[in-house]
Short mmCIF file of C-alpha atoms and ligand atoms in Angstrom, two decimals:
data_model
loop_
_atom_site.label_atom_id
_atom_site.label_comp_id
_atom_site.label_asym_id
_atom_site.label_seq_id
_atom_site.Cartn_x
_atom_site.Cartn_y
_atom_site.Cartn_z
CA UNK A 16 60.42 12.67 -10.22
CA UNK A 17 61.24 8.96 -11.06
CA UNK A 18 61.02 7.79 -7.42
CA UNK A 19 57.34 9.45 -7.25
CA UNK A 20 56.97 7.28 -10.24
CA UNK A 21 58.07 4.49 -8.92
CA UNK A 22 55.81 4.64 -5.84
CA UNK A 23 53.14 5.52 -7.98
CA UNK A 24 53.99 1.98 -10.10
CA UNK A 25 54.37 0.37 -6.87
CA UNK A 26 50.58 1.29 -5.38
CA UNK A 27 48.90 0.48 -8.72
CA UNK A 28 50.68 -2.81 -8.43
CA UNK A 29 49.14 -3.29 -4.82
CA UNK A 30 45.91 -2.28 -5.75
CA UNK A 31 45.84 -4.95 -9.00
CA UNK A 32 47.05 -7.39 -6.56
CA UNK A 33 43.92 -6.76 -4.04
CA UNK A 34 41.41 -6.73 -6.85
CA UNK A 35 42.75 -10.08 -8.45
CA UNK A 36 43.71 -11.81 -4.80
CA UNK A 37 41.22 -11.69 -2.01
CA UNK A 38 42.78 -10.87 1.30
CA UNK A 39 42.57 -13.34 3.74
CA UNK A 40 40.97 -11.31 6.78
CA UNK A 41 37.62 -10.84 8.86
CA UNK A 42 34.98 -11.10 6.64
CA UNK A 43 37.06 -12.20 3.48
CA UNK A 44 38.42 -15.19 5.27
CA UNK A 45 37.14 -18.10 3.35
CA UNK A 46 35.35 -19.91 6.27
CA UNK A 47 33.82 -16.58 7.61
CA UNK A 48 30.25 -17.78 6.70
CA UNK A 49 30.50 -21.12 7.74
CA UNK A 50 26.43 -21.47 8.09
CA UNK A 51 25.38 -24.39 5.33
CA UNK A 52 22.03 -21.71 5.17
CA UNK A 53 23.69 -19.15 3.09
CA UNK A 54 23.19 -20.72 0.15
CA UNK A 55 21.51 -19.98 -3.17
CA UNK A 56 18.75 -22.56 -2.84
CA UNK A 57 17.31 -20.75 0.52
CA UNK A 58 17.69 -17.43 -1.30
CA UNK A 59 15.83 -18.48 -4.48
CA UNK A 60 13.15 -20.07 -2.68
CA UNK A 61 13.02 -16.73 -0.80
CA UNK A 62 13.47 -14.49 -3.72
CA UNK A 63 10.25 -16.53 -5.40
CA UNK A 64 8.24 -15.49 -2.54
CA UNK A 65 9.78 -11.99 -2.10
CA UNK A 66 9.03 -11.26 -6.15
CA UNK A 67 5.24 -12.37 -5.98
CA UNK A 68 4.61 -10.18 -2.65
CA UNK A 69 6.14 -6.98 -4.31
CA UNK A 70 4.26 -7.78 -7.68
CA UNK A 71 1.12 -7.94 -6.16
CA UNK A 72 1.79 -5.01 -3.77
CA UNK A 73 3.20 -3.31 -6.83
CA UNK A 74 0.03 -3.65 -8.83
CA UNK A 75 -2.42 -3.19 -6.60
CA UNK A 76 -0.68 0.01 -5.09
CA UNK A 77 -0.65 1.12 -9.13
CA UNK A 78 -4.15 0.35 -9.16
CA UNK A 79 -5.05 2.35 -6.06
CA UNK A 80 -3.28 5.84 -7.39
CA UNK A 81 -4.91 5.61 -10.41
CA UNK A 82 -8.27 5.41 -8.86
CA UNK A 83 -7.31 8.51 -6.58
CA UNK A 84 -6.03 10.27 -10.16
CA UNK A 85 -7.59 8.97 -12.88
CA UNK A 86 -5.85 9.47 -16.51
CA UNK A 87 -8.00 9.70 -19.87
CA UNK A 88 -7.70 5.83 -20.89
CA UNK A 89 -8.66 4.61 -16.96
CA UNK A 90 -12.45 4.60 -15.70
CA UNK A 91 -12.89 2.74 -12.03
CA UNK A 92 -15.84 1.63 -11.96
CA UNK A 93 -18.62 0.77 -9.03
CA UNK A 94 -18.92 -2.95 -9.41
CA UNK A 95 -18.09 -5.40 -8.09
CA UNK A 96 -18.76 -3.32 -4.78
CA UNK A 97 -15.80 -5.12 -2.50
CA UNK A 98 -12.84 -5.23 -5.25
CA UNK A 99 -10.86 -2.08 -4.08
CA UNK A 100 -11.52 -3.58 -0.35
CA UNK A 101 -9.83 -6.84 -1.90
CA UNK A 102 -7.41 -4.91 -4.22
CA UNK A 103 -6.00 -2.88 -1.23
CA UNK A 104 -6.30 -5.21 1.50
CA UNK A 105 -3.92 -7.07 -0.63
CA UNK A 106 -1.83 -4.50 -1.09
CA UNK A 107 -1.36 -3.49 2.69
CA UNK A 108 -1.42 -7.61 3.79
CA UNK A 109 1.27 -8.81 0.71
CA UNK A 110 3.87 -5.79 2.56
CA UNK A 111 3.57 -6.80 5.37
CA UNK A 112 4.40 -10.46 5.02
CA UNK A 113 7.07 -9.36 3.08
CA UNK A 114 8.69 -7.71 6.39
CA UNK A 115 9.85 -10.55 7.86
CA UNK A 116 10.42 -12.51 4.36
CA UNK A 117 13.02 -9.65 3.11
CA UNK A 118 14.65 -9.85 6.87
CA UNK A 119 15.42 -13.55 6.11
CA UNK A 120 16.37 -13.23 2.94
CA UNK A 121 19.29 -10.20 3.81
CA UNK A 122 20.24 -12.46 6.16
CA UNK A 123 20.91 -15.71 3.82
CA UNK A 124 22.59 -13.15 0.89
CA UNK A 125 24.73 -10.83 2.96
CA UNK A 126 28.25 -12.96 2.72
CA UNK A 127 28.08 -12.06 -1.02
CA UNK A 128 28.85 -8.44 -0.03
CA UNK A 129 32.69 -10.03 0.48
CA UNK A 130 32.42 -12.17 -2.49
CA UNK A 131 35.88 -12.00 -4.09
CA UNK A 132 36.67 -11.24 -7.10
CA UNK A 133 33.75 -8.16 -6.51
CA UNK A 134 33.49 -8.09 -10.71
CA UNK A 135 33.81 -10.45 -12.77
CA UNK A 136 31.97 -9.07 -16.19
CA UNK A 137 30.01 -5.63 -17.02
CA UNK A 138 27.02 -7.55 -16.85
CA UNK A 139 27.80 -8.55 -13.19
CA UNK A 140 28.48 -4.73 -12.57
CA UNK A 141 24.80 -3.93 -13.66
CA UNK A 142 23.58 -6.66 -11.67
CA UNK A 143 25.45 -5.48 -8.97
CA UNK A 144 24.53 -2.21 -8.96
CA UNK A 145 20.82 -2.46 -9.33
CA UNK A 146 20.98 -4.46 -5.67
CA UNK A 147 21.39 -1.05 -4.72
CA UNK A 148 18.47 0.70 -5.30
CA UNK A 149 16.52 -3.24 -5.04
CA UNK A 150 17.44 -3.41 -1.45
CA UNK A 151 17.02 0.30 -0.43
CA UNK A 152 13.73 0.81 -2.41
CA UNK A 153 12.28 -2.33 -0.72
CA UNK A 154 12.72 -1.37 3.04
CA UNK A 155 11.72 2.16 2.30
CA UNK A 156 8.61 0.88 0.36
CA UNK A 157 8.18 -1.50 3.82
CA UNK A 158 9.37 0.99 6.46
CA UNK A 159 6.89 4.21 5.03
CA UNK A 160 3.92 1.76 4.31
CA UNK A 161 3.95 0.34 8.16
CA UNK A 162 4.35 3.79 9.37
CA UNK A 163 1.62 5.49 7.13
CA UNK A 164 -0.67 2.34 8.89
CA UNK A 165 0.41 3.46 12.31
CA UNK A 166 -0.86 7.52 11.14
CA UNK A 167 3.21 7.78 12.35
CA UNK A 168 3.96 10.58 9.72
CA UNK A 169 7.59 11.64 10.64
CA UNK A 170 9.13 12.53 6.80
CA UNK A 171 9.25 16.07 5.06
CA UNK A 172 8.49 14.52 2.40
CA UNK A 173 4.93 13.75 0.94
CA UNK A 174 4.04 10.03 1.76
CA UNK A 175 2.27 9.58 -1.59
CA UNK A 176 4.83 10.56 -3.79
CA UNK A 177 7.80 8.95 -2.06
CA UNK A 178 6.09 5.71 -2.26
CA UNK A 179 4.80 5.73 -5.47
CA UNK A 180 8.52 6.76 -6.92
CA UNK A 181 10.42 4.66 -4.89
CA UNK A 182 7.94 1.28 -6.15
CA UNK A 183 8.35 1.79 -9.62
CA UNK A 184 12.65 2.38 -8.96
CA UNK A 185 12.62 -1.19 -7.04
CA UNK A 186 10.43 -3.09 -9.29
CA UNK A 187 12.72 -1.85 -11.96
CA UNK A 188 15.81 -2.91 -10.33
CA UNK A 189 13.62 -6.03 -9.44
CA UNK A 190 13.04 -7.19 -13.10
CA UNK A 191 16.72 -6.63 -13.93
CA UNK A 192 17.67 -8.87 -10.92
CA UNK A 193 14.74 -11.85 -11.94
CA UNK A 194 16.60 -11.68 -15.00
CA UNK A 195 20.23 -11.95 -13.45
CA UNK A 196 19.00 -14.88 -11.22
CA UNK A 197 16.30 -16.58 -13.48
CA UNK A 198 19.11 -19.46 -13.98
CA UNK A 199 19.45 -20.00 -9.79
CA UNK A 200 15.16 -19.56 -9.75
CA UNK A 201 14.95 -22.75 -12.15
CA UNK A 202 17.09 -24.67 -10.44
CA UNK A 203 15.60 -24.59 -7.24
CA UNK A 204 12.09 -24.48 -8.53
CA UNK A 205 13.21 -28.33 -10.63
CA UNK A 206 14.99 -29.52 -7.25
CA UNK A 207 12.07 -28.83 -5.01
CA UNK A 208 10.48 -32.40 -5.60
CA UNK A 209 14.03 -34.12 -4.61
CA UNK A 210 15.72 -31.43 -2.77
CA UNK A 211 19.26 -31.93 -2.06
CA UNK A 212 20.15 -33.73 1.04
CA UNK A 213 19.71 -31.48 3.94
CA UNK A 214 22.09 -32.72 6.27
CA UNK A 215 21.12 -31.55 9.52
CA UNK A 216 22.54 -34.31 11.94
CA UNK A 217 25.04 -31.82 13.66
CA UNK A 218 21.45 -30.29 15.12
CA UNK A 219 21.82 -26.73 14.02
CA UNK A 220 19.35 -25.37 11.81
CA UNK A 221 18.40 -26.63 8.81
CA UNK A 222 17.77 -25.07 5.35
CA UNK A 223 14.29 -26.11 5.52
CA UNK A 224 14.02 -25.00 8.97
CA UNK A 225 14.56 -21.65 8.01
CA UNK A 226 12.62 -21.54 5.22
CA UNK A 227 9.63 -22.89 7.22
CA UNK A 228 10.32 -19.92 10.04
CA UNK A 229 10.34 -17.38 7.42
CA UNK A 230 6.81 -18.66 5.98
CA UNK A 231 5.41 -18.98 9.82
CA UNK A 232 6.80 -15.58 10.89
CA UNK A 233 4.71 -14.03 7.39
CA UNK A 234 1.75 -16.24 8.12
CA UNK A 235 1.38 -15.04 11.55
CA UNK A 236 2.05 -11.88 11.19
CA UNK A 237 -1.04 -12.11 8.13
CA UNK A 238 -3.44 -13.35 10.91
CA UNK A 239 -2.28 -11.10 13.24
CA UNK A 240 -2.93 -7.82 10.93
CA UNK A 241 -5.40 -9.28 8.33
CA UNK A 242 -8.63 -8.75 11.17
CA UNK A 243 -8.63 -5.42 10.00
CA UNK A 244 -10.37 -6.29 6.73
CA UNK A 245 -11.08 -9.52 6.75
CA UNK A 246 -14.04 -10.20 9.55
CA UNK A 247 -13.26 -13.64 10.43
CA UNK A 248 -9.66 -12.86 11.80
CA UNK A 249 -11.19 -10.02 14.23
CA UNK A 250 -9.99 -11.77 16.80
CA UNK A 251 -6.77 -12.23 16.05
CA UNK A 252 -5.79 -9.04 14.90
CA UNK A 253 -3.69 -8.23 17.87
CA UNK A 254 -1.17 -6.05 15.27
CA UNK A 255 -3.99 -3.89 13.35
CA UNK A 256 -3.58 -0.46 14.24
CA UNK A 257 -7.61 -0.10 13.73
CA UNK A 258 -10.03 -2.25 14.55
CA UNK A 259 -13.31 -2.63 12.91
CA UNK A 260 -15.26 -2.27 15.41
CA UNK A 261 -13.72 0.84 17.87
CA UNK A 262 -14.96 3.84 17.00
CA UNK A 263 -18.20 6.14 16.78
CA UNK A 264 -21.30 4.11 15.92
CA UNK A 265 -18.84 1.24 16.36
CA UNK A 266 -16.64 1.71 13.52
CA UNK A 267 -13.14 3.27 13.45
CA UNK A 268 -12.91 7.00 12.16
CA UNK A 269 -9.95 8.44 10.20
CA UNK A 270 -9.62 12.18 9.74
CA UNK A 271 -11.75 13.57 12.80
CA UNK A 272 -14.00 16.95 12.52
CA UNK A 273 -11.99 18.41 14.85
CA UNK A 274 -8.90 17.39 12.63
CA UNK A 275 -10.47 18.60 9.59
CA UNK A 276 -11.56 21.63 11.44
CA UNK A 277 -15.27 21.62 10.89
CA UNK A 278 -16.41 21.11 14.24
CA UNK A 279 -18.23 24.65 13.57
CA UNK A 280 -19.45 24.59 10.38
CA UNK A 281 -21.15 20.88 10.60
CA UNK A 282 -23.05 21.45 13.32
CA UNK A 283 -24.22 24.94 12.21
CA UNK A 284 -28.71 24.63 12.02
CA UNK A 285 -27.92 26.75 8.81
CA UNK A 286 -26.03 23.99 6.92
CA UNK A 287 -27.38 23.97 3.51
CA UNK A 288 -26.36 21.23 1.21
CA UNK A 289 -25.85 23.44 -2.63
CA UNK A 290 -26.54 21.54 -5.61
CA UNK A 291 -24.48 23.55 -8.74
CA UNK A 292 -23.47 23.30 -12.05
CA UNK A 293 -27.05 22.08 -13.52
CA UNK A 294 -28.51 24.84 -16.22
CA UNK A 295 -28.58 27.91 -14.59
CA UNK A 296 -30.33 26.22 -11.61
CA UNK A 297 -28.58 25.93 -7.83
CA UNK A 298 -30.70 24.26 -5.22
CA UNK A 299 -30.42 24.25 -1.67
CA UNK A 300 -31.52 22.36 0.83
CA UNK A 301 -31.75 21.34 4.40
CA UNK A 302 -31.50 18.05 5.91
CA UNK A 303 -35.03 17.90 6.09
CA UNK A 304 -35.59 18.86 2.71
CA UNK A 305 -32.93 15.97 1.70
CA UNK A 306 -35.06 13.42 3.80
CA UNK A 307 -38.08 14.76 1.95
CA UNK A 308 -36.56 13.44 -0.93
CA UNK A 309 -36.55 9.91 0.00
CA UNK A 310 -33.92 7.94 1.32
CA UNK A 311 -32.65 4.75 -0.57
CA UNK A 312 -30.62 1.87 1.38
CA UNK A 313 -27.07 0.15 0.51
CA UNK A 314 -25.02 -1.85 2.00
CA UNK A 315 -21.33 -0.86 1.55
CA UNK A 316 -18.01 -1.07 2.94
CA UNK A 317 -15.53 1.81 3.77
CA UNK A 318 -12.58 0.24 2.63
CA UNK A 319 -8.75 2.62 3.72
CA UNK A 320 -5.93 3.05 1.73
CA UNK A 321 -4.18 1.85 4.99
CA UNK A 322 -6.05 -1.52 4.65
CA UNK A 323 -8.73 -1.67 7.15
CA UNK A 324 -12.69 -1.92 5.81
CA UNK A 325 -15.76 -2.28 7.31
CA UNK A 326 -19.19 -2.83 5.92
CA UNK A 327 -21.97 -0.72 7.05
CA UNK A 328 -26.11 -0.07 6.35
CA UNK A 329 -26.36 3.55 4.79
CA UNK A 330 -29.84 5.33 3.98
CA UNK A 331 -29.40 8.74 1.76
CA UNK A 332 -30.14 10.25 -1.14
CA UNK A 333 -29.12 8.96 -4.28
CA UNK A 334 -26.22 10.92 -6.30
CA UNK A 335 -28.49 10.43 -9.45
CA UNK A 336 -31.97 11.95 -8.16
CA UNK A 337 -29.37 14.89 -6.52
CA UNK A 338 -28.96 15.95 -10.30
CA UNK A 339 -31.78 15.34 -11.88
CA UNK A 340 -33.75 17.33 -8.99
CA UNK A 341 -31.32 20.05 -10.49
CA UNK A 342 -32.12 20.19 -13.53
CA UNK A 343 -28.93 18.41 -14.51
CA UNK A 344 -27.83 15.30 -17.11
CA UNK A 345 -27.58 11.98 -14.76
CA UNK A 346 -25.06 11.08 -17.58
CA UNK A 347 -22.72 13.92 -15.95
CA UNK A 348 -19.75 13.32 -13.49
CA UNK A 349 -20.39 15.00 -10.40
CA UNK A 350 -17.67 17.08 -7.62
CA UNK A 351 -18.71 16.36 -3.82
CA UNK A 352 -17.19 19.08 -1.70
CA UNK A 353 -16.94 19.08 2.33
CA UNK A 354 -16.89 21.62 4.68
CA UNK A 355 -13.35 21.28 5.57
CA UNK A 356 -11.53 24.76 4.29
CA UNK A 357 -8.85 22.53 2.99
CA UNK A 358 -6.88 19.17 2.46
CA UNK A 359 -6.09 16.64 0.08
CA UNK A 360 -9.07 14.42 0.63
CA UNK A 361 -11.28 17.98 0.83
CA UNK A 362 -13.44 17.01 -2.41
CA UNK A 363 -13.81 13.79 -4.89
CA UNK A 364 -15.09 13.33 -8.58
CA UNK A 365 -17.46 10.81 -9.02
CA UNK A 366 -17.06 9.65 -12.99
CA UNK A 367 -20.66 9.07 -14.74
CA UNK A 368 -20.61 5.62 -13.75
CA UNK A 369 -20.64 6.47 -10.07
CA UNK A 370 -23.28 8.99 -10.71
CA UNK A 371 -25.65 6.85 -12.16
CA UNK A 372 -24.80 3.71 -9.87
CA UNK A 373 -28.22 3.59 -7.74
CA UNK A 374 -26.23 3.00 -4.64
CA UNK A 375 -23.80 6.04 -4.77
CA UNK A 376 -25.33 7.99 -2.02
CA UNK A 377 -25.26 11.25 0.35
CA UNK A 378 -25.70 9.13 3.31
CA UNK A 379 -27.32 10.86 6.32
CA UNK A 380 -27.77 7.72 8.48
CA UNK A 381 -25.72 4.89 9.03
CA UNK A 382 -26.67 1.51 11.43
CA UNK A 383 -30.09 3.10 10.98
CA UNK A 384 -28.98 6.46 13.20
CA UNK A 385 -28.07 9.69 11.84
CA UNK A 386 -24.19 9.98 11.28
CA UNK A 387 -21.94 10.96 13.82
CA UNK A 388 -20.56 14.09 13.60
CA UNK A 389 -17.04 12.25 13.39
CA UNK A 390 -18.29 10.01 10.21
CA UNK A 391 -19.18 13.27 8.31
CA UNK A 392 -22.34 14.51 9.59
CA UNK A 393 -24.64 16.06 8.25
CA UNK A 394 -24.42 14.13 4.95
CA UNK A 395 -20.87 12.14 3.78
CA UNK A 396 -20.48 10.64 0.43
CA UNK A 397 -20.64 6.73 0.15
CA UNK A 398 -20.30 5.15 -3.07
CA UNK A 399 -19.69 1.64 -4.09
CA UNK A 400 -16.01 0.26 -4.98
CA UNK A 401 -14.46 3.54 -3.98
CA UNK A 402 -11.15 3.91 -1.94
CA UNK A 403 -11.76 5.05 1.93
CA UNK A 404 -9.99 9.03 0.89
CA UNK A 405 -12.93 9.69 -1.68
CA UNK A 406 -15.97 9.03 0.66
CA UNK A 407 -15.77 12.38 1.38
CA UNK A 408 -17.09 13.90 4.92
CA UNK A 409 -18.90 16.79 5.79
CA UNK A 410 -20.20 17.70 2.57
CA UNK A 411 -21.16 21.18 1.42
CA UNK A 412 -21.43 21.05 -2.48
CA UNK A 413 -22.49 18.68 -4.90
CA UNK A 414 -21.26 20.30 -8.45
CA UNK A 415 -22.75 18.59 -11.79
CA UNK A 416 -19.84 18.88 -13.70
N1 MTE B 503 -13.72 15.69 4.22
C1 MTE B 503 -13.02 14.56 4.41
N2 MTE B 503 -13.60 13.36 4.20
C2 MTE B 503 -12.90 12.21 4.38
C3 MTE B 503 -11.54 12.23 4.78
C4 MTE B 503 -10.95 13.51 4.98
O1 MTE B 503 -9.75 13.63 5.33
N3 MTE B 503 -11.70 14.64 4.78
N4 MTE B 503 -10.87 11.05 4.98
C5 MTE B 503 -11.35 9.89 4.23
C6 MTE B 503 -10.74 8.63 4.59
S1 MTE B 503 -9.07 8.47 4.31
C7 MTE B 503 -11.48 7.54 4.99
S2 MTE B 503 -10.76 6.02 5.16
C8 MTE B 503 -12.90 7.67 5.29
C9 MTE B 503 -13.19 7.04 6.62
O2 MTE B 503 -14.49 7.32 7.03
P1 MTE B 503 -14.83 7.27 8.57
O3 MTE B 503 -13.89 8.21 9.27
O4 MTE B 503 -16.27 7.63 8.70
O5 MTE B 503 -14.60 5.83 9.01
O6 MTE B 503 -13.31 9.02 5.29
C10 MTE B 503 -12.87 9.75 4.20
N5 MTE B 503 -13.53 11.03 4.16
MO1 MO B 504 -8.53 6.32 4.49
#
């Protein structure tokens, strides 16, 4: 009894002992990170860049779900025509520079993992801590985005909801750790015009040879992915998954017919697009009955959640004269509906503004040629300032709702 005591006293003396002395092996040696580079100045300057890219990726991927599910006190509206191209290129662009800026930054930080004593106060626990779910929310946040680009859709889990949940968890754990290193941030942002001597005679790297690798790596990979949306950079876009211009009628195609299993049904002579929900009226009609109509002109881009956009000439019949041919309120919001039996991106609802924007269209040409079947013929839904998943394909039904 009082020698199982005793060894009891004796390990809970050890253990004090480890926590208060650090032992003096492998990666707890003193000099085990001899490189000048791991230092706070490099990781601050880092950190600035890492917490602008993840705010603007956080807001603009905020922005983009609530466009895709609108709540009561949110209305998206049609104008300016190019801001959810600009909103989401940004969005897609801002992660990945952050790739190889995050890399860097592990890199220059990682030592502290052996920092002795581990705690020093409760609010260096917290601080701690949140690194945690900082560090594992931001490469999952980077690791499903780049493979939702690449259509490389390996998780049982929904994409959409893992991403959304796992941004708001690291720019939580982000604002607790600005706060925790706002001190180190103001330091280095007052020292940039007379940084401290960078002493790199011994002609290894230096601090600000680093730094400038980790803003050259993120610049080039930006010119090597930003061709997708941005026309001017076609060239270079040697990393975009998609280019602009491959594709049907010369522009790239996300969910194909066959995909979406309407192969059939599109190309059936007895296609009938259904206009419901006006009065008691329901209209039908035929793709010659739609040209009939009239066909109105815009020129709008098809801008992805997954970053790349293209701008194309449509000519189709306006949302607006769709309801008022049946009989219903142009002040309504309208359902489209496609052929495809099911799907998350099988129907979209167009809010008033939408309906009544004169270029919100049933396209049924596009480059002044009838739509391929793999860009939605017969008609597809093309509206102005709306995200790449609501320009619904194929479609069947307009409902006035
Ligand atoms: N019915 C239907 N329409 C759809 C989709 C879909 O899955 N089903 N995908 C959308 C997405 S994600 C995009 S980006 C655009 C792309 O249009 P495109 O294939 O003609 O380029 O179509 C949209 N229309
Ligand atoms: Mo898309």
């Amino acid at each position: 009894m009082r020698d199982a005591a005793e060894t009891a006293l004796g390990w809970l003396r050890r253990g004090v002992a480890l926590v208060v002395t650090p032992p003096r092996v492998g990666p707890f040696r003193p000099e085990a990170f001899g490189s000048r580079l791991h230092e706070q100045r490099t990781a601050a300057w880092l950190g600035i860049a890492l917490g602008v890219a993840f705010t603007v990726c956080f807001a603009t991927g905020l922005l983009s779900d609530l466009i895709q599910n609108p709540q009561p006190w949110f209305a998206w509206t049609p104008r300016p025509v190019w801001l959810y191209r600009v909103t989401q290129g940004a969005h897609v662009l801002t992660g990945l520079a952050a790739i190889p800026l995050l890399l860097v930054k592990l890199w220059v930080v990682y030592p502290r993992l052996w920092q002795w004593p581990t705690l020093r106060s409760a609010a260096h626990v917290v601080e701690r801590l949140t690194v945690v779910p900082l560090v594992a929310g931001a490469i999952f946040l980077l690791v499903t985005g780049v493979q939702n680009v690449a259509y490389w859709y390996v998780w049982r889990f929904s994409f959409l909801e893992g991403h959304y949940w796992a941004a708001w968890i690291t720019i939580g754990a982000l604002v607790v750790h600005v706060g925790a290193k706002a001190g180190i941030v103001r330091r280095a942002w007052n020292s940039r015009r007379n940084p401290p001597a960078d002493a790199d005679s011994d002609g290894s790297l230096s601090r600000r040879g680093l730094l400038t690798g980790a803003w050259l790596t993120a610049g080039l990979l930006l010119l090597t992915s930003a061709g997708s949306t941005i026309p001017a950079l076609r060239r270079f876009a040697v990393l975009a998954p998609r280019s602009m211009t491959v594709g049907p009628q010369g522009f790239p195609v996300n969910k194909t017919a066959r995909g979406a299993g309407v192969v059939e049904l599109a190309q059936d002579p007895a296609w009938r697009l259904r206009v419901e929900g006006a009065v008691d009226q329901e209209l039908e009609l035929s793709l010659a009955d739609l040209r009939a109509l009239g066909l109105a002109e815009a020129v709008l881009p098809i801008a992805c959640v997954e970053g790349w956009s293209v701008v194309q000439r449509w000519r189709g019949v306006r949302i607006r004269d769709l309801v008022t041919e049946a009989g219903g309120d142009p002040g309504s919001a309208v359902r489209v509906e496609s052929l495809q039996p099911s799907g998350p991106y099988r129907s979209a609802t167009l809010n008033p503004d939408f309906v009544a924007d004169p270029d919100t269209l049933l396209a049924l040409d596009v480059g002044g040629e009838p739509l391929h079947l793999e860009h939605g013929f017969p008609v597809r839904l093309i509206a102005p300032n709306n995200p790449g998943v609501l320009q619904t394909k194929w479609v069947a039904r307009v409902v006035v709702l």
